[in-house]
mmCIF file with all atom_site columns, C-alpha atoms in Angstrom:
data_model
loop_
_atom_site.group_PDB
_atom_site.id
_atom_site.type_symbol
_atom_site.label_atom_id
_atom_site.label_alt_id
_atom_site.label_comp_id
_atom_site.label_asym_id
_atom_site.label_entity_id
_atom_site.label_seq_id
_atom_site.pdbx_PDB_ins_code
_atom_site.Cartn_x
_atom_site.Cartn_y
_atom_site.Cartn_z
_atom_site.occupancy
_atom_site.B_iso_or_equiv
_atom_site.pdbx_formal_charge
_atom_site.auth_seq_id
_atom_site.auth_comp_id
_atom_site.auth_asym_id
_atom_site.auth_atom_id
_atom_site.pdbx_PDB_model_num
ATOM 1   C CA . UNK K 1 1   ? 27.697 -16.796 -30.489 1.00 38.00 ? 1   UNK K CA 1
ATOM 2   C CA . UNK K 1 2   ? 23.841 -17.805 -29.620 1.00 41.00 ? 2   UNK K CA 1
ATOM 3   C CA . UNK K 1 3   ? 22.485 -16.299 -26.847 1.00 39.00 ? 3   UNK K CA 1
ATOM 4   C CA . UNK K 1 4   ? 21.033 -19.813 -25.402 1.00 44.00 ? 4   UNK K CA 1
ATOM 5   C CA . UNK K 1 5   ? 25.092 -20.467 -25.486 1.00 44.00 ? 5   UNK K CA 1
ATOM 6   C CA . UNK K 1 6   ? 26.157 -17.712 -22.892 1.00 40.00 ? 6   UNK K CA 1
ATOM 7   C CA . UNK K 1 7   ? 27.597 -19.239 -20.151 1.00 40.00 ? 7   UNK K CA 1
ATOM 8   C CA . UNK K 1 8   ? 25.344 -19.187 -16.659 1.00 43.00 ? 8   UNK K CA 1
ATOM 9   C CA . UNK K 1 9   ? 28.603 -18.242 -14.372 1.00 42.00 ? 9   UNK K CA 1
ATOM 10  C CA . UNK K 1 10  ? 32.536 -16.866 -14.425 1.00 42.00 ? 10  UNK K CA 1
ATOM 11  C CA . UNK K 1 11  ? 33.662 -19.924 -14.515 1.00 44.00 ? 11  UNK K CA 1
ATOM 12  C CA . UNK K 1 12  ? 31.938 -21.625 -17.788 1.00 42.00 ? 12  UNK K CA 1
ATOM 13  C CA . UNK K 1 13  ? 32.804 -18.235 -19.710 1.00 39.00 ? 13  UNK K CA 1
ATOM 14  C CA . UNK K 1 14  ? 36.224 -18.764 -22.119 1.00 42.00 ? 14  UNK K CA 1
ATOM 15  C CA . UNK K 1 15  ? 35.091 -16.183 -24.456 1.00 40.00 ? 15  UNK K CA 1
ATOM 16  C CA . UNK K 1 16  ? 38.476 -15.152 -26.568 1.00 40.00 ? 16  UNK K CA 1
ATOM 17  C CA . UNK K 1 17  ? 38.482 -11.567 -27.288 1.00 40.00 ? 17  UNK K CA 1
ATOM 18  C CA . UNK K 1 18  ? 41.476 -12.124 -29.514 1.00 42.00 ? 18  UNK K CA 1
ATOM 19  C CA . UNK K 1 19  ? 40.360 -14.527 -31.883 1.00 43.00 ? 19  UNK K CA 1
ATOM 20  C CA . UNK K 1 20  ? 40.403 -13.520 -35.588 1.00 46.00 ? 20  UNK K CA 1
ATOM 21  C CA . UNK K 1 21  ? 36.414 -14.135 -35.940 1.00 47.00 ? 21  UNK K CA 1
ATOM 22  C CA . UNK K 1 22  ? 36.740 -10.813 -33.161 1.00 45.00 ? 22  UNK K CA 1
ATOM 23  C CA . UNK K 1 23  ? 39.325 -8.406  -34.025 1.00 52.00 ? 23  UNK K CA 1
ATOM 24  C CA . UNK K 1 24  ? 37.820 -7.361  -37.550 1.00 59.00 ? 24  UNK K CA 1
ATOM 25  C CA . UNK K 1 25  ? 40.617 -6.941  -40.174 1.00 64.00 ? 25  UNK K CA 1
ATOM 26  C CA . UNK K 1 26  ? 44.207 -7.191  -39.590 1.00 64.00 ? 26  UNK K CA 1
ATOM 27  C CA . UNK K 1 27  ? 46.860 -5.009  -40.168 1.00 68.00 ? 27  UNK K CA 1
ATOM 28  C CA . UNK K 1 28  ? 50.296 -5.630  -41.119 1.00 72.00 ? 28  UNK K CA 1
ATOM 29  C CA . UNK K 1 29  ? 52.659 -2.927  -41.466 1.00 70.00 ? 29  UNK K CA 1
ATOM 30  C CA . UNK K 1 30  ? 56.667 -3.315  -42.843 1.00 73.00 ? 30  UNK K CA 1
ATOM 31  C CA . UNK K 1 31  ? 58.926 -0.162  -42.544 1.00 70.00 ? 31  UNK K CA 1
ATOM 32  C CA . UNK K 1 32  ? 62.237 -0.805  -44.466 1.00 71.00 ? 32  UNK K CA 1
ATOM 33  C CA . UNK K 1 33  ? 64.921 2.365   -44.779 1.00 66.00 ? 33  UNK K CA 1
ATOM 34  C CA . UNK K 1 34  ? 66.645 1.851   -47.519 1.00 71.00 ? 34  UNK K CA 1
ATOM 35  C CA . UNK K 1 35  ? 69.401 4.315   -47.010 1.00 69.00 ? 35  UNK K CA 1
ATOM 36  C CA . UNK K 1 36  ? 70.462 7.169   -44.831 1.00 76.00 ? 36  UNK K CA 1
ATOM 37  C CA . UNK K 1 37  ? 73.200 9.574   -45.769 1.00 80.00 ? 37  UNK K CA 1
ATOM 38  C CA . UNK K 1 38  ? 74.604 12.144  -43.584 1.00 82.00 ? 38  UNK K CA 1
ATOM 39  C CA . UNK K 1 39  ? 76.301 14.787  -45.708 1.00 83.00 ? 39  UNK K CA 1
ATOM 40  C CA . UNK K 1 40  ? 79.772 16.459  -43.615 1.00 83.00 ? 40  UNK K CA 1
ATOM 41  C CA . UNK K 1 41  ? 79.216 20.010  -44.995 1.00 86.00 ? 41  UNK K CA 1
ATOM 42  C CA . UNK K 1 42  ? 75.473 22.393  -46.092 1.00 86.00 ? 42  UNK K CA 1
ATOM 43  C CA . UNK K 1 43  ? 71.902 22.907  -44.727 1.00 88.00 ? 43  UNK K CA 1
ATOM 44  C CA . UNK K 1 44  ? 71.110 19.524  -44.832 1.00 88.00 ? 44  UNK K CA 1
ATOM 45  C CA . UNK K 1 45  ? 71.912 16.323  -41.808 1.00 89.00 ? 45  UNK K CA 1
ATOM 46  C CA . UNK K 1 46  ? 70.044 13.914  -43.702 1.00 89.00 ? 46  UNK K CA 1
ATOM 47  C CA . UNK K 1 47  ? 69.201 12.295  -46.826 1.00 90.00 ? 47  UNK K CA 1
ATOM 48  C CA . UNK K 1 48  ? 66.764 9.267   -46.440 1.00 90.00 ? 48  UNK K CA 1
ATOM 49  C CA . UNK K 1 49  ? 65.023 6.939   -48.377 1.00 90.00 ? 49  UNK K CA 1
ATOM 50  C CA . UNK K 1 50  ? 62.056 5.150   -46.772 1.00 89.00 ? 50  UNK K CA 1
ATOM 51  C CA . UNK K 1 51  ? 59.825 2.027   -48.056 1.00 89.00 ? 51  UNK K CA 1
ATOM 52  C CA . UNK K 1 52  ? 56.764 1.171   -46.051 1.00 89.00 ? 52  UNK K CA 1
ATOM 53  C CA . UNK K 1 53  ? 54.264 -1.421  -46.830 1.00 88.00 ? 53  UNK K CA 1
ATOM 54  C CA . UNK K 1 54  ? 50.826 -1.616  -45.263 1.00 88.00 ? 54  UNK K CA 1
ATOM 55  C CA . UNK K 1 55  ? 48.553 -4.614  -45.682 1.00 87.00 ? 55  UNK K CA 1
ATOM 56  C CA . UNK K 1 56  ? 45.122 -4.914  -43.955 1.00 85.00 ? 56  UNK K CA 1
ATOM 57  C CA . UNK K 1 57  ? 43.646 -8.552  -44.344 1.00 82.00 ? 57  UNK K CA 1
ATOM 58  C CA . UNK K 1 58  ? 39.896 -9.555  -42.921 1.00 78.00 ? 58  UNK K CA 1
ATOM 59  C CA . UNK K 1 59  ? 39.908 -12.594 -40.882 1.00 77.00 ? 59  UNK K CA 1
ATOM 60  C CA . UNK K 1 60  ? 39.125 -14.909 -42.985 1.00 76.00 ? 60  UNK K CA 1
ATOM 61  C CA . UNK K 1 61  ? 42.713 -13.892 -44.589 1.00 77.00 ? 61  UNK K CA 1
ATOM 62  C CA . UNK K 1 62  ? 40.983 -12.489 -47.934 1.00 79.00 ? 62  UNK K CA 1
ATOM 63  C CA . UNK K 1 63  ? 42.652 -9.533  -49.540 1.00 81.00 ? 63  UNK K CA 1
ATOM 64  C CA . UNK K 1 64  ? 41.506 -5.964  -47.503 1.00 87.00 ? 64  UNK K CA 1
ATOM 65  C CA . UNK K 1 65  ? 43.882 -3.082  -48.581 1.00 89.00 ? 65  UNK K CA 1
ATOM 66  C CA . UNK K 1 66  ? 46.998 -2.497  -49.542 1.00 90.00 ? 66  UNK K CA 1
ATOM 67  C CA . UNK K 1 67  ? 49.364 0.530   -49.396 1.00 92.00 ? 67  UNK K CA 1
ATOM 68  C CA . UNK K 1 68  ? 53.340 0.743   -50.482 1.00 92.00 ? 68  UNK K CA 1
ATOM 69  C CA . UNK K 1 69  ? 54.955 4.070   -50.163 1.00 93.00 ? 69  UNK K CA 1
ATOM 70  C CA . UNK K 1 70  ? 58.138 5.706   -51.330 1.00 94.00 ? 70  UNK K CA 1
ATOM 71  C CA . UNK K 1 71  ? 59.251 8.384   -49.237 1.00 94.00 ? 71  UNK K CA 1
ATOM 72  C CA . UNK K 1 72  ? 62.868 10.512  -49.708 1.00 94.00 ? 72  UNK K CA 1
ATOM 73  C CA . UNK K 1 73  ? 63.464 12.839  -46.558 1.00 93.00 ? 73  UNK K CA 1
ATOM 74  C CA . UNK K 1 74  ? 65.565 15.529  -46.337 1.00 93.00 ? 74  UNK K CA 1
ATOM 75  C CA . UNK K 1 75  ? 65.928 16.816  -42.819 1.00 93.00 ? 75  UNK K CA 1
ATOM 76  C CA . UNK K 1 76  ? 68.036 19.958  -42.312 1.00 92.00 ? 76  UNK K CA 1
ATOM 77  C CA . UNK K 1 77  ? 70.262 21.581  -39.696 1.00 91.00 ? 77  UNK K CA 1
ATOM 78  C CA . UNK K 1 78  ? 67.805 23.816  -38.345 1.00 90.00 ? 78  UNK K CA 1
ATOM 79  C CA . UNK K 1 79  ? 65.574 20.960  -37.988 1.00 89.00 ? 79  UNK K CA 1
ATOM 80  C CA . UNK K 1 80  ? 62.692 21.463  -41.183 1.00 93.00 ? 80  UNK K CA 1
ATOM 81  C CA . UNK K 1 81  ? 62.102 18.793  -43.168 1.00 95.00 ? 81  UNK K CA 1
ATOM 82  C CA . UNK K 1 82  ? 60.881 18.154  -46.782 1.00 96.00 ? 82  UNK K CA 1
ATOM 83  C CA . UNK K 1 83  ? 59.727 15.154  -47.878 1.00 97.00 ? 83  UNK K CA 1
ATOM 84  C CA . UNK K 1 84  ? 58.363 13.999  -51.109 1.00 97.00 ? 84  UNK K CA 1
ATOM 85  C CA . UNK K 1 85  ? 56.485 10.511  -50.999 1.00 97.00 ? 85  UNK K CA 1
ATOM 86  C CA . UNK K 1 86  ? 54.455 8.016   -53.924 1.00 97.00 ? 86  UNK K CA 1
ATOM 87  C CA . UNK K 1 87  ? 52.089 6.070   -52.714 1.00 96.00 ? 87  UNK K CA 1
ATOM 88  C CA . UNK K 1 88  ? 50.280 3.230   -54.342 1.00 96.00 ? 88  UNK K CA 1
ATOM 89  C CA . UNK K 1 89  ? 47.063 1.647   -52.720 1.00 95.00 ? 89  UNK K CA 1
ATOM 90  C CA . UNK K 1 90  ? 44.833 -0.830  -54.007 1.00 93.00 ? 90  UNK K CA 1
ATOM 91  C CA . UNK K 1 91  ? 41.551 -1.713  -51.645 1.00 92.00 ? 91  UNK K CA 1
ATOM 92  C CA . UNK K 1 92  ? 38.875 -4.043  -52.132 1.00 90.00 ? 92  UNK K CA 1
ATOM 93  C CA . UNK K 1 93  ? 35.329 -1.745  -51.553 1.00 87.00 ? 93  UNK K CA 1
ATOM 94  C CA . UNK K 1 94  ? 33.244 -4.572  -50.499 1.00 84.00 ? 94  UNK K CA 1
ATOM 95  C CA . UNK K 1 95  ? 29.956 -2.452  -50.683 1.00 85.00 ? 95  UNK K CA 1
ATOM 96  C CA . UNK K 1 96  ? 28.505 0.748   -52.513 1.00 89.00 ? 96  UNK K CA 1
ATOM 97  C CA . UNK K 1 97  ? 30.102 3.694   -50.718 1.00 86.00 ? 97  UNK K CA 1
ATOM 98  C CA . UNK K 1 98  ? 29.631 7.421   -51.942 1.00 85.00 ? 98  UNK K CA 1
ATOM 99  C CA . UNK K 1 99  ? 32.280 9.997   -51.450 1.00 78.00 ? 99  UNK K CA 1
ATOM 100 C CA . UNK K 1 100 ? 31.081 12.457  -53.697 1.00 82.00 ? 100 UNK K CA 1
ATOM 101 C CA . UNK K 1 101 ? 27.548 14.213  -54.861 1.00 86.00 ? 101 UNK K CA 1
ATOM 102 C CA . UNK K 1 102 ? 27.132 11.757  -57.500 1.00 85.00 ? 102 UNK K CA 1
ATOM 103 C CA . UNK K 1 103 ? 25.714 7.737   -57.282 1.00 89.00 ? 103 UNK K CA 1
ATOM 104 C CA . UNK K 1 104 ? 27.848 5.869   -54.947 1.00 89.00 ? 104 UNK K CA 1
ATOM 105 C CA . UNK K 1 105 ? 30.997 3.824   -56.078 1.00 89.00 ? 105 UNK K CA 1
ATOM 106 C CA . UNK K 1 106 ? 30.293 -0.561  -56.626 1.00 91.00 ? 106 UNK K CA 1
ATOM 107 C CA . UNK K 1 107 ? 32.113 -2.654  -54.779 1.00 91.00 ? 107 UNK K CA 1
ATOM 108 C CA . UNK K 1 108 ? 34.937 -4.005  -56.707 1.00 90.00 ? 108 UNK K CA 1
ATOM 109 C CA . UNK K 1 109 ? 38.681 -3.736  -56.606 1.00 92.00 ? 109 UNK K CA 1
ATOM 110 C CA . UNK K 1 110 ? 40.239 0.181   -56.713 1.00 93.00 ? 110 UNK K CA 1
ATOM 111 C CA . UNK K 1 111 ? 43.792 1.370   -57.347 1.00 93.00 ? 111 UNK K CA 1
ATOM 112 C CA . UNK K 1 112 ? 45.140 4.726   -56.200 1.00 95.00 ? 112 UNK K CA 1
ATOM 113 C CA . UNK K 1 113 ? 47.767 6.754   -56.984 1.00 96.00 ? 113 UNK K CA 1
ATOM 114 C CA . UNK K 1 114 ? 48.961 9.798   -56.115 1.00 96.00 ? 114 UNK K CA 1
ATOM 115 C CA . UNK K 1 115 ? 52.662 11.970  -55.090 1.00 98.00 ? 115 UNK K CA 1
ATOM 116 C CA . UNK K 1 116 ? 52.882 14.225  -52.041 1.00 98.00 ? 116 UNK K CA 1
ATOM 117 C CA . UNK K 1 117 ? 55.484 16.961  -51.160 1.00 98.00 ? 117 UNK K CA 1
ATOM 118 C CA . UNK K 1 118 ? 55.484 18.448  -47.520 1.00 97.00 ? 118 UNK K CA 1
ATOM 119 C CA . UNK K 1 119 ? 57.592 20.798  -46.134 1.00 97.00 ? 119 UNK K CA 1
ATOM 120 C CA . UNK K 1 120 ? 58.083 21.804  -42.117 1.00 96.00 ? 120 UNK K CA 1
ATOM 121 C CA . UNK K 1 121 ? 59.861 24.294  -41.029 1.00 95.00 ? 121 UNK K CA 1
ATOM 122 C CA . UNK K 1 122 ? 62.286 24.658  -38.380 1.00 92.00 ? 122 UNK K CA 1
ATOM 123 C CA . UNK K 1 123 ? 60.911 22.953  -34.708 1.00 88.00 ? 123 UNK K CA 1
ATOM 124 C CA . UNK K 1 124 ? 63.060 24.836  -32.532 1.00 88.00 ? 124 UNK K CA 1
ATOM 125 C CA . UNK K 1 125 ? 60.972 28.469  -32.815 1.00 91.00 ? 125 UNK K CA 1
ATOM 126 C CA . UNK K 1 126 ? 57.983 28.882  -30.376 1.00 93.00 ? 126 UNK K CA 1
ATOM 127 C CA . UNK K 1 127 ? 55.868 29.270  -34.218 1.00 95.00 ? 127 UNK K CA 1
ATOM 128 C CA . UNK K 1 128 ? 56.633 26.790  -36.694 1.00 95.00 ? 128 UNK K CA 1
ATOM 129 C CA . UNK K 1 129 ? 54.435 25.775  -39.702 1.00 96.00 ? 129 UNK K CA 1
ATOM 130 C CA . UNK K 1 130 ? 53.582 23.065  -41.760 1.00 97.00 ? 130 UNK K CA 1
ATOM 131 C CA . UNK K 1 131 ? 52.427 22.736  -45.405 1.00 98.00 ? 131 UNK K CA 1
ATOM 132 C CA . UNK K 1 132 ? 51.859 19.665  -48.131 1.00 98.00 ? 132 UNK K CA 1
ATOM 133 C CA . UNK K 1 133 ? 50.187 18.842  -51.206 1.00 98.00 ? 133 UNK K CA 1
ATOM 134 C CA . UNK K 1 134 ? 49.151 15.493  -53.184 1.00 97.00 ? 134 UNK K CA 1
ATOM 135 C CA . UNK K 1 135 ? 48.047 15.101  -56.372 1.00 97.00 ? 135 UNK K CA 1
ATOM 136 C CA . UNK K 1 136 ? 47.148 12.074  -58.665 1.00 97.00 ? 136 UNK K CA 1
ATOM 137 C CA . UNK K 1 137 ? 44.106 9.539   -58.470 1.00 95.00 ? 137 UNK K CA 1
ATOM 138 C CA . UNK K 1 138 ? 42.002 8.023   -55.440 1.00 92.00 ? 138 UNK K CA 1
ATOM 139 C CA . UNK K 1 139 ? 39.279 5.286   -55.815 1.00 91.00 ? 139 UNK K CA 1
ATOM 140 C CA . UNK K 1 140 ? 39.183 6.047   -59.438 1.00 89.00 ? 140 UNK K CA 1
ATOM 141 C CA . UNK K 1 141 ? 38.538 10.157  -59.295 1.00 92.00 ? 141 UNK K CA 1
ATOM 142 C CA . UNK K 1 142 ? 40.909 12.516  -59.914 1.00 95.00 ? 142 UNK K CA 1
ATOM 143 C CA . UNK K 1 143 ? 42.658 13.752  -56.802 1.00 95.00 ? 143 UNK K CA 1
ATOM 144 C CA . UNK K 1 144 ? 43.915 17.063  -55.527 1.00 97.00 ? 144 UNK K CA 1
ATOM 145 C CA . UNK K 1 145 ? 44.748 18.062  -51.564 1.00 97.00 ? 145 UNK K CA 1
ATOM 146 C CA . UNK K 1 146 ? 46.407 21.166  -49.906 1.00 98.00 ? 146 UNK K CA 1
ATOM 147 C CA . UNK K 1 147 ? 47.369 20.981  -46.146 1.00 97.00 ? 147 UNK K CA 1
ATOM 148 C CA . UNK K 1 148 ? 48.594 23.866  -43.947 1.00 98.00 ? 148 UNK K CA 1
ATOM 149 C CA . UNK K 1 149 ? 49.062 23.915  -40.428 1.00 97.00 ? 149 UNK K CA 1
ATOM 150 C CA . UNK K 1 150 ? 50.272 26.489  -37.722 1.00 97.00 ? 150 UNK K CA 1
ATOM 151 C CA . UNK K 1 151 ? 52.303 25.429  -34.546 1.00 95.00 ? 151 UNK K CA 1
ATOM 152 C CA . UNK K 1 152 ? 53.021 27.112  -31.622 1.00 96.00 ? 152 UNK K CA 1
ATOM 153 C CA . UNK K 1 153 ? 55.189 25.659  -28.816 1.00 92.00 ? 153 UNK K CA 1
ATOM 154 C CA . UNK K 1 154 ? 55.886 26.740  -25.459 1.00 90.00 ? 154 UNK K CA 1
ATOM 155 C CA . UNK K 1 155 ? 58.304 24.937  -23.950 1.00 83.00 ? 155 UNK K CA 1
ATOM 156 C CA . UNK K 1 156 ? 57.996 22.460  -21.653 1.00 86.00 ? 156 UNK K CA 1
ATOM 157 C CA . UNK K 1 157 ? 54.171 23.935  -20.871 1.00 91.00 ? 157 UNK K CA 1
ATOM 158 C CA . UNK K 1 158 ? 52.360 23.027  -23.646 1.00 91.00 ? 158 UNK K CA 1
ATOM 159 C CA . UNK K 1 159 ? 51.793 23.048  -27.699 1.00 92.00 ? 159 UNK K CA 1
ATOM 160 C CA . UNK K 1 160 ? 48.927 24.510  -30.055 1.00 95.00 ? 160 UNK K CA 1
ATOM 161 C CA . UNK K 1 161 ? 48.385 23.594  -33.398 1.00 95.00 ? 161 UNK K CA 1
ATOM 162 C CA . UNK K 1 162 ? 45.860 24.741  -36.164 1.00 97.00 ? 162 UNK K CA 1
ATOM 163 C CA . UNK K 1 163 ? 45.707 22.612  -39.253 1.00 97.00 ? 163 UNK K CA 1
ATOM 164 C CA . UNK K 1 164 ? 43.581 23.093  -42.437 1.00 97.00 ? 164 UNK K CA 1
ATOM 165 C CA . UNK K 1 165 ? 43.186 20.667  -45.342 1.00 97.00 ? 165 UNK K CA 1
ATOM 166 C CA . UNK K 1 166 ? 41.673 20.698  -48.391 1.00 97.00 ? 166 UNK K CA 1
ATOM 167 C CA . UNK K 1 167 ? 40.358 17.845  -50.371 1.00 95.00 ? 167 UNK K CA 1
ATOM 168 C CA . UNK K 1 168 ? 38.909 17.879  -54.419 1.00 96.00 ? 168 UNK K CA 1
ATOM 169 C CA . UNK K 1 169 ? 37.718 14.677  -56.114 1.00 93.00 ? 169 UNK K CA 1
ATOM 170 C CA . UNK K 1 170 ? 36.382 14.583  -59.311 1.00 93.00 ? 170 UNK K CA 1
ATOM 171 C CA . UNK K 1 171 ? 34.976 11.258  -60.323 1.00 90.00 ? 171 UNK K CA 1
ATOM 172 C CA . UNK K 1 172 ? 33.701 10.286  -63.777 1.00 88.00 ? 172 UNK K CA 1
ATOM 173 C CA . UNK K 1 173 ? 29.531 10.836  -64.742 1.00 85.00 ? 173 UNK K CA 1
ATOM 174 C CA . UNK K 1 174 ? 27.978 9.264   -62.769 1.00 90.00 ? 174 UNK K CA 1
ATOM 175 C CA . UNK K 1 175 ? 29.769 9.179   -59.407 1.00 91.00 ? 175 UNK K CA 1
ATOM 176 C CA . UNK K 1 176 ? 30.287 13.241  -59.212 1.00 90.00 ? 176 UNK K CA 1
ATOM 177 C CA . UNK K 1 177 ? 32.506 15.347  -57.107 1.00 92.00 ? 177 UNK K CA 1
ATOM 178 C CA . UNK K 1 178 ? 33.377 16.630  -53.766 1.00 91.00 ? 178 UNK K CA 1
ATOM 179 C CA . UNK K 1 179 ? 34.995 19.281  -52.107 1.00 94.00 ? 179 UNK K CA 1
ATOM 180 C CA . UNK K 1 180 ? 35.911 18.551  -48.749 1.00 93.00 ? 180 UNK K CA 1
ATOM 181 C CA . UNK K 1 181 ? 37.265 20.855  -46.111 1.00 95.00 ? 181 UNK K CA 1
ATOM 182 C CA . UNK K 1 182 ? 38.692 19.872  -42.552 1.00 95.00 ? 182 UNK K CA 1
ATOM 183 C CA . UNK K 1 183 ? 39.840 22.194  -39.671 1.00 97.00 ? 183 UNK K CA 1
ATOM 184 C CA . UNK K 1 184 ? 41.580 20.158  -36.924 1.00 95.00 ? 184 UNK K CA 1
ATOM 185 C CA . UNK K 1 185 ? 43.187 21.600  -33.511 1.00 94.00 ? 185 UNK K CA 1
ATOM 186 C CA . UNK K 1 186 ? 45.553 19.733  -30.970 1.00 92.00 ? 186 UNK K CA 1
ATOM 187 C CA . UNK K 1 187 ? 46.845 20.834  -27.544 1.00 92.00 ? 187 UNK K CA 1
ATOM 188 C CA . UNK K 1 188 ? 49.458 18.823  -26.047 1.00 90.00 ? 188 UNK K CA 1
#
């Protein structure tokens, strides 16, 4: 939009805010379980099987990102959960973007692949705890992360939690590597 176009009162402006030249790229997100099975007897409540698909698309409907996951949940009586997930993503990196100590990575099309198991433990406690790990490939490096986080909960008052996360990417010469480290709090 020109400036010399701006309309001179309320009532000549019919600016769309939700046009697709506006909004930036668009998401699209499927969540299909495949199958839930709740055992009669043991620990566990709940076998599940989960397929999501995540597609981002600019607005001129070219290709953004895309991300399919496999998930299988097991959630237990005393309410922990593990979970073991694949994920697949392929992204188009429309300019030279550096995640690492090296030369930054061309634009061009990327696939990523990697497997994460998480575990949390039982919800009920007033201290609960969380912790995951993923390993495989991401934008072309070598890919290794560790999460842990601490919970506590008092009930109905309010909730603390302390998460850590570590990230390692090791890209071919010459894009380098990168160790990244994130501490993250939340009070609800």
């Amino acid at each position: 939009m020109d400036f010399d176009q701006i309309p001179k009162n309320d009532k000549d402006f019919k600016f769309n805010f939700f046009a697709p030249q506006y909004l930036g790229p668009v998401p699209y997100k499927t969540i299909l379980a495949l199958k839930a099975i709740s055992p009669k007897k043991g620990r566990v409540v709940q076998h599940k099987i989960v397929l999501q698909n995540f597609m981002v698309r600019n607005p001129d409907q070219t290709f953004n990102e895309w991300n399919l996951t496999l998930q299988y949940q097991q959630q237990y009586k005393n309410t922990g959960m593990l979970e073991w997930s694949y994920n697949h993503i392929n992204a188009n990196l429309p300019y030279h973007t550096s995640f690492a100590d090296g030369d930054p990575l061309p634009p061009g099309y990327y696939h990523s692949n990697f497997i994460t198991a998480s575990y949390l433990s039982d919800t009920r406690n007033a201290f609960s705890y969380k912790v995951a790990g993923a390993a495989g490939t991401y934008f072309g490096a070598r890919y290794h992360q560790a999460t842990m986080g601490l919970i506590y909960r008092n009930q109905p008052w309010f909730s603390v939690e302390l998460n850590g996360e570590y990230n390692r990417l090791l890209f071919d010469a010459p894009f380098g590597k990168a160790d990244l480290f994130l501490i993250s709090s939340n009070l609800s």
